[in-house]
PDB file of N, CA and C in Angstrom:
ATOM      1  N   SER A  21      15.599-180.262-105.407  1.00  0.00           N
ATOM      2  CA  SER A  21      14.793-180.251-106.614  1.00  0.00           C
ATOM      3  C   SER A  21      15.364-179.239-107.634  1.00  0.00           C
ATOM      4  N   ALA A  22      14.980-179.395-108.834  1.00  0.00           N
ATOM      5  CA  ALA A  22      15.492-178.483-109.829  1.00  0.00           C
ATOM      6  C   ALA A  22      15.005-177.000-109.582  1.00  0.00           C
ATOM      7  N   ALA A  23      13.755-176.895-109.154  1.00  0.00           N
ATOM      8  CA  ALA A  23      13.226-175.563-108.821  1.00  0.00           C
ATOM      9  C   ALA A  23      14.050-174.918-107.732  1.00  0.00           C
ATOM     10  N   ALA A  24      14.358-175.638-106.685  1.00  0.00           N
ATOM     11  CA  ALA A  24      15.157-175.102-105.590  1.00  0.00           C
ATOM     12  C   ALA A  24      16.539-174.682-106.098  1.00  0.00           C
ATOM     13  N   ALA A  25      17.084-175.504-106.909  1.00  0.00           N
ATOM     14  CA  ALA A  25      18.456-175.197-107.476  1.00  0.00           C
ATOM     15  C   ALA A  25      18.394-173.854-108.272  1.00  0.00           C
ATOM     16  N   HIS A  26      17.298-173.654-109.011  1.00  0.00           N
ATOM     17  CA  HIS A  26      17.186-172.378-109.741  1.00  0.00           C
ATOM     18  C   HIS A  26      16.967-171.208-108.769  1.00  0.00           C
ATOM     19  N   LEU A  27      16.246-171.412-107.722  1.00  0.00           N
ATOM     20  CA  LEU A  27      16.036-170.358-106.713  1.00  0.00           C
ATOM     21  C   LEU A  27      17.354-170.031-106.040  1.00  0.00           C
ATOM     22  N   HIS A  28      18.174-171.045-105.762  1.00  0.00           N
ATOM     23  CA  HIS A  28      19.519-170.786-105.157  1.00  0.00           C
ATOM     24  C   HIS A  28      20.401-170.003-106.153  1.00  0.00           C
ATOM     25  N   LEU A  29      20.297-170.311-107.405  1.00  0.00           N
ATOM     26  CA  LEU A  29      21.062-169.556-108.454  1.00  0.00           C
ATOM     27  C   LEU A  29      20.608-168.098-108.461  1.00  0.00           C
ATOM     28  N   CYS A  30      19.299-167.856-108.410  1.00  0.00           N
ATOM     29  CA  CYS A  30      18.773-166.505-108.249  1.00  0.00           C
ATOM     30  C   CYS A  30      19.283-165.796-107.057  1.00  0.00           C
ATOM     31  N   ARG A  31      19.423-166.558-105.955  1.00  0.00           N
ATOM     32  CA  ARG A  31      19.942-165.994-104.672  1.00  0.00           C
ATOM     33  C   ARG A  31      21.367-165.543-104.859  1.00  0.00           C
ATOM     34  N   THR A  32      22.193-166.345-105.582  1.00  0.00           N
ATOM     35  CA  THR A  32      23.592-165.908-105.745  1.00  0.00           C
ATOM     36  C   THR A  32      23.698-164.662-106.645  1.00  0.00           C
ATOM     37  N   VAL A  33      22.767-164.571-107.607  1.00  0.00           N
ATOM     38  CA  VAL A  33      22.769-163.376-108.444  1.00  0.00           C
ATOM     39  C   VAL A  33      22.413-162.127-107.663  1.00  0.00           C
ATOM     40  N   ALA A  34      21.413-162.283-106.781  1.00  0.00           N
ATOM     41  CA  ALA A  34      20.979-161.166-105.898  1.00  0.00           C
ATOM     42  C   ALA A  34      22.085-160.770-104.961  1.00  0.00           C
ATOM     43  N   ARG A  35      22.809-161.773-104.427  1.00  0.00           N
ATOM     44  CA  ARG A  35      23.948-161.426-103.516  1.00  0.00           C
ATOM     45  C   ARG A  35      25.060-160.711-104.242  1.00  0.00           C
ATOM     46  N   ARG A  36      25.346-161.133-105.490  1.00  0.00           N
ATOM     47  CA  ARG A  36      26.353-160.467-106.290  1.00  0.00           C
ATOM     48  C   ARG A  36      25.953-159.025-106.603  1.00  0.00           C
ATOM     49  N   ALA A  37      24.700-158.825-106.890  1.00  0.00           N
ATOM     50  CA  ALA A  37      24.155-157.468-107.159  1.00  0.00           C
ATOM     51  C   ALA A  37      24.298-156.599-105.879  1.00  0.00           C
ATOM     52  N   GLU A  38      24.013-157.207-104.730  1.00  0.00           N
ATOM     53  CA  GLU A  38      24.142-156.505-103.463  1.00  0.00           C
ATOM     54  C   GLU A  38      25.581-156.051-103.258  1.00  0.00           C
ATOM     55  N   ARG A  39      26.526-156.963-103.495  1.00  0.00           N
ATOM     56  CA  ARG A  39      27.941-156.642-103.255  1.00  0.00           C
ATOM     57  C   ARG A  39      28.414-155.552-104.231  1.00  0.00           C
ATOM     58  N   LEU A  40      27.959-155.664-105.474  1.00  0.00           N
ATOM     59  CA  LEU A  40      28.328-154.623-106.465  1.00  0.00           C
ATOM     60  C   LEU A  40      27.747-153.293-106.126  1.00  0.00           C
ATOM     61  N   THR A  41      26.518-153.300-105.557  1.00  0.00           N
ATOM     62  CA  THR A  41      25.846-152.034-105.199  1.00  0.00           C
ATOM     63  C   THR A  41      26.591-151.363-103.969  1.00  0.00           C
ATOM     64  N   VAL A  42      27.027-152.211-103.052  1.00  0.00           N
ATOM     65  CA  VAL A  42      27.761-151.713-101.924  1.00  0.00           C
ATOM     66  C   VAL A  42      29.116-151.109-102.434  1.00  0.00           C
ATOM     67  N   ASP A  43      29.795-151.770-103.315  1.00  0.00           N
ATOM     68  CA  ASP A  43      31.007-151.264-103.933  1.00  0.00           C
ATOM     69  C   ASP A  43      30.752-149.953-104.663  1.00  0.00           C
ATOM     70  N   LEU A  44      29.641-149.883-105.398  1.00  0.00           N
ATOM     71  CA  LEU A  44      29.279-148.624-106.091  1.00  0.00           C
ATOM     72  C   LEU A  44      29.043-147.505-105.113  1.00  0.00           C
ATOM     73  N   SER A  45      28.492-147.811-103.933  1.00  0.00           N
ATOM     74  CA  SER A  45      28.192-146.739-102.966  1.00  0.00           C
ATOM     75  C   SER A  45      29.470-146.044-102.432  1.00  0.00           C
ATOM     76  N   THR A  46      30.640-146.620-102.608  1.00  0.00           N
ATOM     77  CA  THR A  46      31.896-145.951-102.184  1.00  0.00           C
ATOM     78  C   THR A  46      32.264-144.906-103.257  1.00  0.00           C
ATOM     79  N   VAL A  47      31.706-145.005-104.445  1.00  0.00           N
ATOM     80  CA  VAL A  47      32.060-144.089-105.541  1.00  0.00           C
ATOM     81  C   VAL A  47      30.977-142.996-105.765  1.00  0.00           C
ATOM     82  N   GLU A  48      29.756-143.368-105.614  1.00  0.00           N
ATOM     83  CA  GLU A  48      28.656-142.426-105.855  1.00  0.00           C
ATOM     84  C   GLU A  48      27.525-142.734-104.913  1.00  0.00           C
ATOM     85  N   ALA A  49      26.532-141.791-104.831  1.00  0.00           N
ATOM     86  CA  ALA A  49      25.442-141.996-103.923  1.00  0.00           C
ATOM     87  C   ALA A  49      24.499-143.137-104.403  1.00  0.00           C
ATOM     88  N   VAL A  50      24.181-143.997-103.436  1.00  0.00           N
ATOM     89  CA  VAL A  50      23.279-145.118-103.688  1.00  0.00           C
ATOM     90  C   VAL A  50      22.219-145.100-102.630  1.00  0.00           C
ATOM     91  N   ASN A  51      20.980-145.288-103.041  1.00  0.00           N
ATOM     92  CA  ASN A  51      19.864-145.318-102.063  1.00  0.00           C
ATOM     93  C   ASN A  51      20.096-146.507-101.126  1.00  0.00           C
ATOM     94  N   PRO A  52      20.194-146.286 -99.781  1.00  0.00           N
ATOM     95  CA  PRO A  52      20.358-147.370 -98.875  1.00  0.00           C
ATOM     96  C   PRO A  52      19.242-148.388 -98.956  1.00  0.00           C
ATOM     97  N   ALA A  53      18.052-147.957 -99.359  1.00  0.00           N
ATOM     98  CA  ALA A  53      16.941-148.859 -99.470  1.00  0.00           C
ATOM     99  C   ALA A  53      17.203-149.925-100.574  1.00  0.00           C
ATOM    100  N   ALA A  54      17.996-149.560-101.575  1.00  0.00           N
ATOM    101  CA  ALA A  54      18.313-150.496-102.672  1.00  0.00           C
ATOM    102  C   ALA A  54      19.162-151.627-102.114  1.00  0.00           C
ATOM    103  N   VAL A  55      20.171-151.280-101.283  1.00  0.00           N
ATOM    104  CA  VAL A  55      21.008-152.314-100.702  1.00  0.00           C
ATOM    105  C   VAL A  55      20.176-153.258 -99.799  1.00  0.00           C
ATOM    106  N   LYS A  56      19.294-152.623 -99.005  1.00  0.00           N
ATOM    107  CA  LYS A  56      18.446-153.424 -98.080  1.00  0.00           C
ATOM    108  C   LYS A  56      17.473-154.310 -98.919  1.00  0.00           C
ATOM    109  N   TYR A  57      16.981-153.772-100.010  1.00  0.00           N
ATOM    110  CA  TYR A  57      16.037-154.559-100.866  1.00  0.00           C
ATOM    111  C   TYR A  57      16.794-155.805-101.411  1.00  0.00           C
ATOM    112  N   LEU A  58      17.997-155.586-101.971  1.00  0.00           N
ATOM    113  CA  LEU A  58      18.723-156.674-102.532  1.00  0.00           C
ATOM    114  C   LEU A  58      19.073-157.737-101.477  1.00  0.00           C
ATOM    115  N   ASN A  59      19.330-157.324-100.254  1.00  0.00           N
ATOM    116  CA  ASN A  59      19.636-158.246 -99.217  1.00  0.00           C
ATOM    117  C   ASN A  59      18.404-159.069 -98.872  1.00  0.00           C
ATOM    118  N   ARG A  60      17.244-158.399 -98.733  1.00  0.00           N
ATOM    119  CA  ARG A  60      16.027-159.122 -98.430  1.00  0.00           C
ATOM    120  C   ARG A  60      15.610-160.011 -99.560  1.00  0.00           C
ATOM    121  N   LEU A  61      15.862-159.596-100.797  1.00  0.00           N
ATOM    122  CA  LEU A  61      15.592-160.428-101.945  1.00  0.00           C
ATOM    123  C   LEU A  61      16.348-161.713-101.938  1.00  0.00           C
ATOM    124  N   SER A  62      17.624-161.656-101.583  1.00  0.00           N
ATOM    125  CA  SER A  62      18.400-162.905-101.521  1.00  0.00           C
ATOM    126  C   SER A  62      17.901-163.749-100.378  1.00  0.00           C
ATOM    127  N   ASP A  63      17.491-163.148 -99.270  1.00  0.00           N
ATOM    128  CA  ASP A  63      16.879-163.932 -98.184  1.00  0.00           C
ATOM    129  C   ASP A  63      15.587-164.616 -98.625  1.00  0.00           C
ATOM    130  N   TRP A  64      14.815-163.949 -99.436  1.00  0.00           N
ATOM    131  CA  TRP A  64      13.523-164.496 -99.897  1.00  0.00           C
ATOM    132  C   TRP A  64      13.808-165.649-100.823  1.00  0.00           C
ATOM    133  N   PHE A  65      14.810-165.522-101.721  1.00  0.00           N
ATOM    134  CA  PHE A  65      15.165-166.676-102.585  1.00  0.00           C
ATOM    135  C   PHE A  65      15.586-167.885-101.756  1.00  0.00           C
ATOM    136  N   PHE A  66      16.338-167.663-100.648  1.00  0.00           N
ATOM    137  CA  PHE A  66      16.772-168.728 -99.852  1.00  0.00           C
ATOM    138  C   PHE A  66      15.590-169.464 -99.188  1.00  0.00           C
ATOM    139  N   VAL A  67      14.663-168.652 -98.613  1.00  0.00           N
ATOM    140  CA  VAL A  67      13.556-169.267 -97.976  1.00  0.00           C
ATOM    141  C   VAL A  67      12.610-169.976 -99.018  1.00  0.00           C
ATOM    142  N   ALA A  68      12.466-169.387-100.179  1.00  0.00           N
ATOM    143  CA  ALA A  68      11.629-169.981-101.187  1.00  0.00           C
ATOM    144  C   ALA A  68      12.240-171.334-101.623  1.00  0.00           C
ATOM    145  N   ALA A  69      13.572-171.387-101.752  1.00  0.00           N
ATOM    146  CA  ALA A  69      14.202-172.669-102.115  1.00  0.00           C
ATOM    147  C   ALA A  69      13.985-173.704-101.031  1.00  0.00           C
ATOM    148  N   ARG A  70      14.093-173.327 -99.758  1.00  0.00           N
ATOM    149  CA  ARG A  70      13.858-174.238 -98.653  1.00  0.00           C
ATOM    150  C   ARG A  70      12.404-174.766 -98.707  1.00  0.00           C
ATOM    151  N   ILE A  71      11.459-173.893 -98.936  1.00  0.00           N
ATOM    152  CA  ILE A  71      10.053-174.259 -99.007  1.00  0.00           C
ATOM    153  C   ILE A  71       9.836-175.177-100.240  1.00  0.00           C
ATOM    154  N   CYS A  72      10.484-174.886-101.315  1.00  0.00           N
ATOM    155  CA  CYS A  72      10.337-175.663-102.526  1.00  0.00           C
ATOM    156  C   CYS A  72      10.806-177.063-102.269  1.00  0.00           C
ATOM    157  N   ASN A  73      11.844-177.235-101.467  1.00  0.00           N
ATOM    158  CA  ASN A  73      12.342-178.549-101.219  1.00  0.00           C
ATOM    159  C   ASN A  73      11.526-179.338-100.110  1.00  0.00           C
ATOM    160  N   ASP A  74      10.663-178.557 -99.455  1.00  0.00           N
ATOM    161  CA  ASP A  74       9.940-179.163 -98.313  1.00  0.00           C
ATOM    162  C   ASP A  74       8.626-179.807 -98.810  1.00  0.00           C
ATOM    163  N   ASP A  75       8.727-180.744 -99.779  1.00  0.00           N
ATOM    164  CA  ASP A  75       7.541-181.435-100.205  1.00  0.00           C
ATOM    165  C   ASP A  75       7.641-182.984 -99.814  1.00  0.00           C
ATOM    166  N   GLY A  76       7.951-183.176 -98.575  1.00  0.00           N
ATOM    167  CA  GLY A  76       8.034-184.563 -98.062  1.00  0.00           C
ATOM    168  C   GLY A  76       9.490-185.065 -98.029  1.00  0.00           C
ATOM    169  N   ARG A  77      10.421-184.302 -98.585  1.00  0.00           N
ATOM    170  CA  ARG A  77      11.836-184.736 -98.556  1.00  0.00           C
ATOM    171  C   ARG A  77      12.561-183.858 -97.597  1.00  0.00           C
ATOM    172  N   ALA A  78      13.526-184.429 -96.935  1.00  0.00           N
ATOM    173  CA  ALA A  78      14.351-183.687 -95.968  1.00  0.00           C
ATOM    174  C   ALA A  78      15.331-182.782 -96.708  1.00  0.00           C
ATOM    175  N   ASP A  79      15.548-181.602 -96.183  1.00  0.00           N
ATOM    176  CA  ASP A  79      16.550-180.702 -96.736  1.00  0.00           C
ATOM    177  C   ASP A  79      17.863-180.867 -95.907  1.00  0.00           C
ATOM    178  N   VAL A  80      18.997-180.772 -96.554  1.00  0.00           N
ATOM    179  CA  VAL A  80      20.263-180.879 -95.957  1.00  0.00           C
ATOM    180  C   VAL A  80      20.546-179.569 -95.231  1.00  0.00           C
ATOM    181  N   LEU A  81      20.684-179.655 -93.894  1.00  0.00           N
ATOM    182  CA  LEU A  81      20.937-178.503 -93.096  1.00  0.00           C
ATOM    183  C   LEU A  81      22.411-178.268 -92.941  1.00  0.00           C
ATOM    184  N   TRP A  82      22.823-176.999 -92.991  1.00  0.00           N
ATOM    185  CA  TRP A  82      24.226-176.621 -92.811  1.00  0.00           C
ATOM    186  C   TRP A  82      24.522-176.530 -91.305  1.00  0.00           C
ATOM    187  N   VAL A  83      25.583-177.203 -90.867  1.00  0.00           N
ATOM    188  CA  VAL A  83      26.001-177.131 -89.508  1.00  0.00           C
ATOM    189  C   VAL A  83      27.375-176.486 -89.491  1.00  0.00           C
ATOM    190  N   PRO A  84      27.496-175.297 -88.815  1.00  0.00           N
ATOM    191  CA  PRO A  84      28.845-174.643 -88.805  1.00  0.00           C
ATOM    192  C   PRO A  84      29.928-175.510 -88.246  1.00  0.00           C
ATOM    193  N   GLY A  85      31.002-175.613 -88.906  1.00  0.00           N
ATOM    194  CA  GLY A  85      32.150-176.395 -88.437  1.00  0.00           C
ATOM    195  C   GLY A  85      32.065-177.911 -88.473  1.00  0.00           C
ATOM    196  N   ALA A  86      30.972-178.401 -89.046  1.00  0.00           N
ATOM    197  CA  ALA A  86      30.783-179.844 -89.159  1.00  0.00           C
ATOM    198  C   ALA A  86      31.697-180.487 -90.090  1.00  0.00           C
ATOM    199  N   SER A  87      32.131-179.802 -91.154  1.00  0.00           N
ATOM    200  CA  SER A  87      33.015-180.435 -92.174  1.00  0.00           C
ATOM    201  C   SER A  87      34.479-180.262 -91.879  1.00  0.00           C
ATOM    202  N   ARG A  88      34.814-179.699 -90.774  1.00  0.00           N
ATOM    203  CA  ARG A  88      36.217-179.413 -90.469  1.00  0.00           C
ATOM    204  C   ARG A  88      36.851-180.536 -89.722  1.00  0.00           C
TER     205      ARG A  88
END
C-alpha cells in the first residue's frame, strides 16, 4: 500500500540517521541511547509498514538466499 511504502521510506531515513550517528560517535561523544533509539525507531517503522499491509492482503516475505 502507499502508506506502507511511506513507512518504509521513513525506515530508510531512520537507518541513515543511525549510521550517521554511529559515524559521528567516532569523532565526538554521542549518547548511546540516541543510537539505540534510532535503531528501535527503524524497527518500529518496519513493523508499522507490515501491519499497514496486513488488511487482508498478503505481504511478500523475504527469504534469505531465495533469489540467488
